[in-house]
C-alpha cells in the first residue's frame, strides 16, 4: 500500500458514486456481489451493473440492512414496522409486519444446509427460514440493540441491557446462555471461532466474555462511544471505532486483557466512525467524522486513502464477499463503491 496516493484517486478512477440527500444508514453486498444502501428517507439504493437503481421500500426511515440468505437481494427493517425482502430487480416483498413497532436490526445466515433470517423488534428476535416462514421468537429482558450469527449459523447472539444472550438457532428448549455485565450494551460482535463475545457499552468502553472459560474482558479508554466492531477473518484482531484512530485489540496470547491495542490512521480532532475488516486479509477499512475513508494493512501499518474529506461523516462501510469492492456512505447522503480489482 502507498501513502502517496491522492486522497480521491481511487474514488475517482475506480469508484461509482452517488448523492442521495439522505443519511446513509447502512451498506451491504448481497451474496452475489451486488451493493445496496439503505437511507434515512426509507429508500434502498442498488448499484446494479454499474448503474444506480432506487427502491421505495419503507414509509418512514430505513433502519437496518443485511444480505438476504438467498444468493441475490437484501433484507431491510424500518420504523414503519416492516421486515422486507428486496430483490435484485428492486421488487419488494414483506416478510413480516409489526404495526407501530420498529424493526431495528436484521441479519441472515446461509450455507449449503440451511438459511436463516432474523429481525429485531423491541425485546424480541424473530427467526425465519429462507422462504420467509417464521420459525420462532426469542424473548429478552430488555430491548435488543444488536444481533449476530456465529460463523456456522448454529447460534445467534443478542446484546441488551445488562449483558448479552446466546441462543442455539435449532434448539427446541429456547433457553439462552446469558452473559451478564451491568450497564447498557449497544452493539455486539462474535469472534470467527465463536469463543469471544464483545459488546460496545454506553460509557465509552467495550466488554467481552470468553465462552470457553467464562473470562470477562474489559476494554476502555475511548473518547467517544464505540458504534462499530469488526473482527478480522483470523480472529486475531478486533477493530473498533470511537477514537481518533482505528483501535485494534489483540485476541491472541491471552489478549486483549493485559495487552495494548494497536492504533492506525486518524488525525487530531476527527473520530473514527466506521470500521469493516477485510473478508480475506488482515486489513481494515475505516471511515472518519471528516469524511475520510482509508484502508489499513494491520501488519505493516501502511495506509491507502480511498476517499478524502468533505462529504460528511462516514456512517456505513461494507466489503463484497470476495473482498474486491468496498461500499461506503455518509451522513450527508453520499454513497460509493470502489473496485480494487480493476487493472
CSV table of C-alpha atoms in Angstrom, one decimal:
chain,number,residue,atom,x,y,z
A,1,UNK,CA,0.0,0.0,0.0
A,2,UNK,CA,1.2,3.5,-0.7
A,3,UNK,CA,0.9,6.6,1.4
A,4,UNK,CA,1.4,9.0,-1.5
A,5,UNK,CA,-1.8,8.3,-3.4
A,6,UNK,CA,-4.0,11.4,-3.7
A,7,UNK,CA,-7.0,11.2,-1.3
A,8,UNK,CA,-9.7,10.9,-4.0
A,9,UNK,CA,-7.6,9.0,-6.6
A,10,UNK,CA,-9.2,5.6,-6.0
A,11,UNK,CA,-12.7,7.1,-5.7
A,12,UNK,CA,-12.4,9.0,-9.0
A,13,UNK,CA,-10.6,6.2,-11.0
A,14,UNK,CA,-12.2,3.0,-9.6
A,15,UNK,CA,-15.4,4.2,-8.0
A,16,UNK,CA,-19.1,4.6,-8.8
A,17,UNK,CA,-20.6,7.4,-6.7
A,18,UNK,CA,-24.0,8.9,-6.0
A,19,UNK,CA,-25.5,11.7,-3.9
A,20,UNK,CA,-28.9,10.9,-2.5
A,21,UNK,CA,-29.6,13.6,0.0
A,22,UNK,CA,-30.5,11.4,3.0
A,23,UNK,CA,-28.4,9.8,5.8
A,24,UNK,CA,-26.9,6.5,4.6
A,25,UNK,CA,-27.9,4.2,7.4
A,26,UNK,CA,-26.1,1.0,6.3
A,27,UNK,CA,-24.3,-0.5,3.3
A,28,UNK,CA,-24.0,-4.2,2.3
A,29,UNK,CA,-23.3,-6.6,-0.5
A,30,UNK,CA,-25.7,-9.4,-1.3
A,31,UNK,CA,-24.2,-12.9,-1.7
A,32,UNK,CA,-24.0,-12.4,-5.4
A,33,UNK,CA,-21.9,-9.3,-5.0
A,34,UNK,CA,-24.4,-6.5,-5.7
A,35,UNK,CA,-24.1,-3.4,-3.5
A,36,UNK,CA,-27.0,-2.0,-1.6
A,37,UNK,CA,-27.6,1.0,0.7
A,38,UNK,CA,-30.5,2.0,2.9
A,39,UNK,CA,-31.2,5.6,3.6
A,40,UNK,CA,-32.9,7.6,6.3
A,41,UNK,CA,-35.7,8.5,3.9
A,42,UNK,CA,-36.8,4.9,3.6
A,43,UNK,CA,-35.3,4.2,0.2
A,44,UNK,CA,-32.9,1.5,-0.9
A,45,UNK,CA,-30.3,2.2,-3.5
A,46,UNK,CA,-28.9,-0.7,-5.5
A,47,UNK,CA,-25.8,-0.5,-7.6
A,48,UNK,CA,-26.5,-3.0,-10.4
A,49,UNK,CA,-24.4,-3.4,-13.5
A,50,UNK,CA,-22.7,0.0,-12.8
A,51,UNK,CA,-25.9,2.0,-12.5
A,52,UNK,CA,-27.9,3.2,-9.6
A,53,UNK,CA,-31.5,2.0,-9.0
A,54,UNK,CA,-33.8,3.4,-6.4
A,55,UNK,CA,-36.4,1.4,-4.5
A,56,UNK,CA,-39.2,2.9,-2.4
A,57,UNK,CA,-39.1,0.5,0.5
A,58,UNK,CA,-40.2,1.9,3.8
A,59,UNK,CA,-42.8,4.5,4.7
A,60,UNK,CA,-40.5,6.4,7.0
A,61,UNK,CA,-36.9,5.7,7.8
A,62,UNK,CA,-35.0,2.6,6.9
A,63,UNK,CA,-33.1,1.3,10.0
A,64,UNK,CA,-31.3,-1.9,9.0
A,65,UNK,CA,-29.8,-3.8,6.1
A,66,UNK,CA,-28.3,-7.2,5.6
A,67,UNK,CA,-27.7,-9.6,2.6
A,68,UNK,CA,-30.6,-12.0,2.0
A,69,UNK,CA,-29.8,-15.7,2.8
A,70,UNK,CA,-30.6,-16.3,-0.9
A,71,UNK,CA,-27.9,-15.5,-3.4
A,72,UNK,CA,-29.4,-12.2,-4.5
A,73,UNK,CA,-31.1,-9.4,-2.7
A,74,UNK,CA,-31.3,-7.9,0.7
A,75,UNK,CA,-33.3,-7.7,4.0
A,76,UNK,CA,-34.3,-4.4,5.4
A,77,UNK,CA,-36.1,-3.1,8.5
A,78,UNK,CA,-37.8,0.2,9.1
A,79,UNK,CA,-39.6,2.4,11.5
A,80,UNK,CA,-42.8,1.5,9.7
A,81,UNK,CA,-42.7,-1.9,11.4
A,82,UNK,CA,-42.0,-3.8,8.2
A,83,UNK,CA,-39.4,-6.6,7.6
A,84,UNK,CA,-38.8,-6.6,3.9
A,85,UNK,CA,-37.0,-8.7,1.2
A,86,UNK,CA,-35.6,-6.6,-1.6
A,87,UNK,CA,-34.9,-8.4,-4.9
A,88,UNK,CA,-32.1,-7.8,-7.3
A,89,UNK,CA,-34.7,-6.3,-9.7
A,90,UNK,CA,-35.9,-3.9,-7.0
A,91,UNK,CA,-39.0,-5.9,-6.1
A,92,UNK,CA,-40.3,-5.5,-2.5
A,93,UNK,CA,-41.8,-8.4,-0.5
A,94,UNK,CA,-43.0,-8.1,3.1
A,95,UNK,CA,-41.8,-11.0,5.2
A,96,UNK,CA,-43.5,-9.7,8.4
A,97,UNK,CA,-45.3,-6.6,9.7
A,98,UNK,CA,-45.2,-5.5,13.3
A,99,UNK,CA,-47.5,-2.5,13.3
A,100,UNK,CA,-46.1,0.6,15.0
A,101,UNK,CA,-43.1,-1.3,16.4
A,102,UNK,CA,-39.7,-0.6,14.7
A,103,UNK,CA,-37.7,-3.3,13.0
A,104,UNK,CA,-34.3,-2.0,14.1
A,105,UNK,CA,-31.8,-4.8,13.2
A,106,UNK,CA,-31.7,-7.6,10.6
A,107,UNK,CA,-29.3,-10.4,9.9
A,108,UNK,CA,-29.0,-13.6,7.9
A,109,UNK,CA,-27.0,-16.8,7.6
A,110,UNK,CA,-26.7,-19.2,4.7
A,111,UNK,CA,-24.7,-22.3,3.8
A,112,UNK,CA,-25.4,-25.5,1.8
A,113,UNK,CA,-27.6,-26.9,4.6
A,114,UNK,CA,-29.6,-24.0,6.0
A,115,UNK,CA,-30.9,-20.5,5.5
A,116,UNK,CA,-32.0,-18.4,8.5
A,117,UNK,CA,-33.2,-14.8,8.6
A,118,UNK,CA,-33.5,-12.7,11.7
A,119,UNK,CA,-35.0,-9.3,12.7
A,120,UNK,CA,-35.3,-7.4,16.0
A,121,UNK,CA,-38.5,-5.8,17.2
A,122,UNK,CA,-38.2,-4.4,20.7
A,123,UNK,CA,-37.3,-7.2,23.1
A,124,UNK,CA,-37.9,-10.0,20.5
A,125,UNK,CA,-35.6,-11.6,18.0
A,126,UNK,CA,-37.7,-13.2,15.3
A,127,UNK,CA,-36.3,-16.1,13.3
A,128,UNK,CA,-37.4,-17.1,9.8
A,129,UNK,CA,-36.4,-19.8,7.3
A,130,UNK,CA,-35.0,-19.0,3.9
A,131,UNK,CA,-38.5,-19.0,2.4
A,132,UNK,CA,-39.7,-16.4,4.9
A,133,UNK,CA,-41.7,-18.7,7.2
A,134,UNK,CA,-41.4,-17.7,10.8
A,135,UNK,CA,-39.6,-20.3,12.9
A,136,UNK,CA,-39.8,-18.8,16.4
A,137,UNK,CA,-39.3,-15.7,18.5
A,138,UNK,CA,-36.7,-15.3,21.2
A,139,UNK,CA,-37.6,-13.1,24.2
A,140,UNK,CA,-35.1,-10.9,26.0
A,141,UNK,CA,-35.2,-9.0,29.3
A,142,UNK,CA,-34.9,-5.6,27.6
A,143,UNK,CA,-34.7,-4.0,24.1
A,144,UNK,CA,-32.3,-5.8,21.8
A,145,UNK,CA,-29.6,-3.5,20.5
A,146,UNK,CA,-27.7,-5.8,18.2
A,147,UNK,CA,-27.6,-9.3,16.7
A,148,UNK,CA,-25.0,-11.5,15.0
A,149,UNK,CA,-24.9,-15.1,13.8
A,150,UNK,CA,-21.8,-17.2,14.5
A,151,UNK,CA,-19.7,-18.4,11.6
A,152,UNK,CA,-21.6,-21.7,11.4
A,153,UNK,CA,-25.1,-20.3,11.8
A,154,UNK,CA,-25.7,-22.5,14.8
A,155,UNK,CA,-26.0,-19.7,17.3
A,156,UNK,CA,-27.3,-16.1,17.4
A,157,UNK,CA,-26.1,-13.6,19.9
A,158,UNK,CA,-28.0,-10.5,21.0
A,159,UNK,CA,-26.9,-7.5,23.1
A,160,UNK,CA,-29.3,-5.8,25.5
A,161,UNK,CA,-29.3,-4.1,28.9
A,162,UNK,CA,-27.1,-5.8,31.5
A,163,UNK,CA,-25.4,-8.1,29.0
A,164,UNK,CA,-26.0,-10.4,26.1
A,165,UNK,CA,-27.8,-13.7,25.3
A,166,UNK,CA,-26.5,-16.5,23.2
A,167,UNK,CA,-29.1,-18.9,21.6
A,168,UNK,CA,-28.9,-22.1,19.6
A,169,UNK,CA,-30.9,-21.5,16.5
A,170,UNK,CA,-32.2,-25.1,16.2
A,171,UNK,CA,-32.8,-25.7,19.9
A,172,UNK,CA,-36.3,-26.7,20.9
A,173,UNK,CA,-35.9,-25.6,24.5
A,174,UNK,CA,-35.0,-21.9,23.7
A,175,UNK,CA,-33.0,-21.3,26.9
A,176,UNK,CA,-30.1,-18.9,26.2
A,177,UNK,CA,-26.7,-18.8,27.7
A,178,UNK,CA,-26.8,-15.5,29.5
A,179,UNK,CA,-23.7,-13.3,29.6
A,180,UNK,CA,-24.1,-10.7,32.4
A,181,UNK,CA,-22.4,-7.4,32.9
A,182,UNK,CA,-24.3,-4.4,34.4
A,183,UNK,CA,-24.9,-1.5,32.1
A,184,UNK,CA,-26.2,-0.6,28.7
A,185,UNK,CA,-24.8,-2.7,25.8
A,186,UNK,CA,-25.3,-1.1,22.4
A,187,UNK,CA,-23.7,-3.4,19.8
A,188,UNK,CA,-22.3,-6.9,19.5
A,189,UNK,CA,-19.6,-8.9,17.7
A,190,UNK,CA,-18.7,-12.6,17.7
A,191,UNK,CA,-15.2,-13.8,17.0
A,192,UNK,CA,-14.8,-16.2,14.0
A,193,UNK,CA,-14.0,-19.1,16.3
A,194,UNK,CA,-17.2,-18.4,18.3
A,195,UNK,CA,-15.4,-18.2,21.6
A,196,UNK,CA,-15.4,-14.5,22.2
A,197,UNK,CA,-18.5,-12.2,22.5
A,198,UNK,CA,-17.8,-8.5,22.7
A,199,UNK,CA,-20.3,-5.7,23.2
A,200,UNK,CA,-20.0,-1.9,23.0
A,201,UNK,CA,-21.2,-0.1,26.0
A,202,UNK,CA,-22.9,3.3,26.7
A,203,UNK,CA,-19.9,4.5,28.8
A,204,UNK,CA,-17.3,4.6,26.0
A,205,UNK,CA,-15.9,1.1,26.7
A,206,UNK,CA,-16.2,-2.5,25.5
A,207,UNK,CA,-17.0,-5.6,27.5
A,208,UNK,CA,-16.3,-9.2,26.4
A,209,UNK,CA,-16.8,-12.8,27.5
A,210,UNK,CA,-14.6,-15.7,26.6
A,211,UNK,CA,-17.0,-18.6,26.4
A,212,UNK,CA,-14.6,-21.4,26.9
A,213,UNK,CA,-13.5,-20.4,30.4
A,214,UNK,CA,-16.0,-17.6,31.4
A,215,UNK,CA,-13.3,-14.9,31.5
A,216,UNK,CA,-14.5,-11.3,31.4
A,217,UNK,CA,-12.7,-8.8,29.2
A,218,UNK,CA,-12.8,-5.1,29.7
A,219,UNK,CA,-11.5,-2.6,27.0
A,220,UNK,CA,-11.7,1.1,27.9
A,221,UNK,CA,-10.1,4.4,27.2
A,222,UNK,CA,-12.3,5.6,24.3
A,223,UNK,CA,-13.1,9.3,24.0
A,224,UNK,CA,-16.4,8.5,22.3
A,225,UNK,CA,-19.0,5.7,22.1
A,226,UNK,CA,-17.9,2.7,20.0
A,227,UNK,CA,-20.6,2.1,17.3
A,228,UNK,CA,-18.7,-0.3,15.0
A,229,UNK,CA,-17.0,-3.6,15.9
A,230,UNK,CA,-15.4,-5.9,13.4
A,231,UNK,CA,-13.2,-9.0,13.8
A,232,UNK,CA,-10.5,-9.8,11.3
A,233,UNK,CA,-11.1,-13.1,9.4
A,234,UNK,CA,-8.4,-14.8,11.5
A,235,UNK,CA,-9.9,-13.5,14.7
A,236,UNK,CA,-6.6,-12.2,15.8
A,237,UNK,CA,-7.8,-8.6,15.9
A,238,UNK,CA,-11.0,-6.7,16.8
A,239,UNK,CA,-11.2,-3.4,15.0
A,240,UNK,CA,-13.3,-0.6,16.6
A,241,UNK,CA,-14.5,2.9,16.1
A,242,UNK,CA,-14.8,5.6,18.8
A,243,UNK,CA,-11.3,7.1,18.9
A,244,UNK,CA,-9.2,9.4,16.8
A,245,UNK,CA,-7.7,6.3,15.2
A,246,UNK,CA,-8.8,2.8,14.3
A,247,UNK,CA,-8.3,0.9,17.6
A,248,UNK,CA,-7.3,-2.8,17.2
A,249,UNK,CA,-7.4,-5.1,20.2
A,250,UNK,CA,-5.3,-8.3,20.0
A,251,UNK,CA,-7.2,-11.5,20.6
A,252,UNK,CA,-4.1,-13.7,20.8
A,253,UNK,CA,-1.7,-14.7,23.6
A,254,UNK,CA,-4.4,-14.4,26.2
A,255,UNK,CA,-5.4,-10.9,25.0
A,256,UNK,CA,-7.0,-8.5,25.0
A,257,UNK,CA,-6.6,-8.3,28.8
A,258,UNK,CA,-3.1,-7.1,29.7
A,259,UNK,CA,-2.4,-6.1,26.0
A,260,UNK,CA,-2.0,-2.7,24.5
A,261,UNK,CA,-4.2,-2.0,21.5
A,262,UNK,CA,-2.7,-1.0,18.1
A,263,UNK,CA,-3.9,2.3,16.6
A,264,UNK,CA,-3.9,3.0,12.9
A,265,UNK,CA,-4.7,6.1,10.9
A,266,UNK,CA,-6.7,9.1,12.0
A,267,UNK,CA,-5.9,12.7,12.8
A,268,UNK,CA,-6.4,15.1,15.8
A,269,UNK,CA,-9.9,16.3,16.0
A,270,UNK,CA,-11.5,13.6,13.9
A,271,UNK,CA,-13.2,10.4,15.2
A,272,UNK,CA,-13.2,7.0,13.6
A,273,UNK,CA,-16.9,6.4,12.9
A,274,UNK,CA,-17.0,3.1,11.0
A,275,UNK,CA,-14.8,0.0,10.5
A,276,UNK,CA,-15.1,-3.1,8.4
A,277,UNK,CA,-12.4,-5.8,8.3
A,278,UNK,CA,-11.4,-7.3,5.0
A,279,UNK,CA,-13.0,-10.8,4.5
A,280,UNK,CA,-9.8,-12.4,3.4
A,281,UNK,CA,-6.7,-10.4,4.5
A,282,UNK,CA,-5.5,-8.8,7.8
A,283,UNK,CA,-6.6,-5.4,6.7
A,284,UNK,CA,-9.4,-3.0,7.8
A,285,UNK,CA,-11.3,-0.2,6.1
A,286,UNK,CA,-12.2,2.7,8.2
A,287,UNK,CA,-14.3,5.9,7.9
A,288,UNK,CA,-13.9,9.1,9.9
A,289,UNK,CA,-16.0,12.0,11.0
A,290,UNK,CA,-14.4,14.3,8.4
A,291,UNK,CA,-15.4,12.0,5.6
A,292,UNK,CA,-12.1,10.3,5.1
A,293,UNK,CA,-12.1,6.6,4.1
A,294,UNK,CA,-8.9,4.6,4.2
A,295,UNK,CA,-7.7,1.0,4.0
A,296,UNK,CA,-5.1,0.0,6.6
A,297,UNK,CA,-2.8,-3.0,6.5
A,298,UNK,CA,-2.6,-4.3,10.1
A,299,UNK,CA,0.8,-6.0,9.9
A,300,UNK,CA,2.7,-3.1,8.3
A,301,UNK,CA,0.6,-0.2,9.4
A,302,UNK,CA,0.5,1.2,5.9
A,303,UNK,CA,-2.5,3.3,4.8
A,304,UNK,CA,-4.2,3.6,1.5
A,305,UNK,CA,-6.5,6.6,1.1
A,306,UNK,CA,-9.8,5.7,-0.6
A,307,UNK,CA,-11.7,9.0,-0.2
A,308,UNK,CA,-10.7,12.4,1.0
A,309,UNK,CA,-12.5,14.6,3.5
A,310,UNK,CA,-15.5,16.9,2.8
A,311,UNK,CA,-18.5,14.6,2.1
A,312,UNK,CA,-19.9,14.2,5.6
A,313,UNK,CA,-19.1,11.8,8.4
A,314,UNK,CA,-18.8,8.2,7.3
A,315,UNK,CA,-21.8,6.3,8.5
A,316,UNK,CA,-21.6,2.9,6.6
A,317,UNK,CA,-18.9,0.6,5.4
A,318,UNK,CA,-19.1,-2.9,3.8
A,319,UNK,CA,-16.9,-5.3,1.8
A,320,UNK,CA,-18.1,-7.5,-1.0
A,321,UNK,CA,-17.9,-11.2,-0.2
A,322,UNK,CA,-14.7,-11.6,-2.3
A,323,UNK,CA,-13.1,-8.6,-0.8
A,324,UNK,CA,-12.6,-6.9,-4.2
A,325,UNK,CA,-15.0,-4.0,-3.6
A,326,UNK,CA,-15.7,-1.6,-0.8
A,327,UNK,CA,-19.0,0.2,-0.3
A,328,UNK,CA,-19.3,3.3,1.9
A,329,UNK,CA,-21.8,6.1,2.7
A,330,UNK,CA,-22.0,9.3,4.7
A,331,UNK,CA,-24.5,11.2,6.8
A,332,UNK,CA,-24.9,13.7,4.0
A,333,UNK,CA,-26.2,11.1,1.6
A,334,UNK,CA,-23.1,10.4,-0.4
A,335,UNK,CA,-22.6,6.7,-1.4
A,336,UNK,CA,-19.9,5.0,-3.4
A,337,UNK,CA,-18.4,1.6,-4.3
A,338,UNK,CA,-14.7,1.3,-5.1
A,339,UNK,CA,-13.4,-1.6,-7.1
A,340,UNK,CA,-9.9,-2.7,-6.0
A,341,UNK,CA,-9.7,-5.5,-8.6
A,342,UNK,CA,-9.6,-3.2,-11.7
A,343,UNK,CA,-6.3,-3.4,-13.6
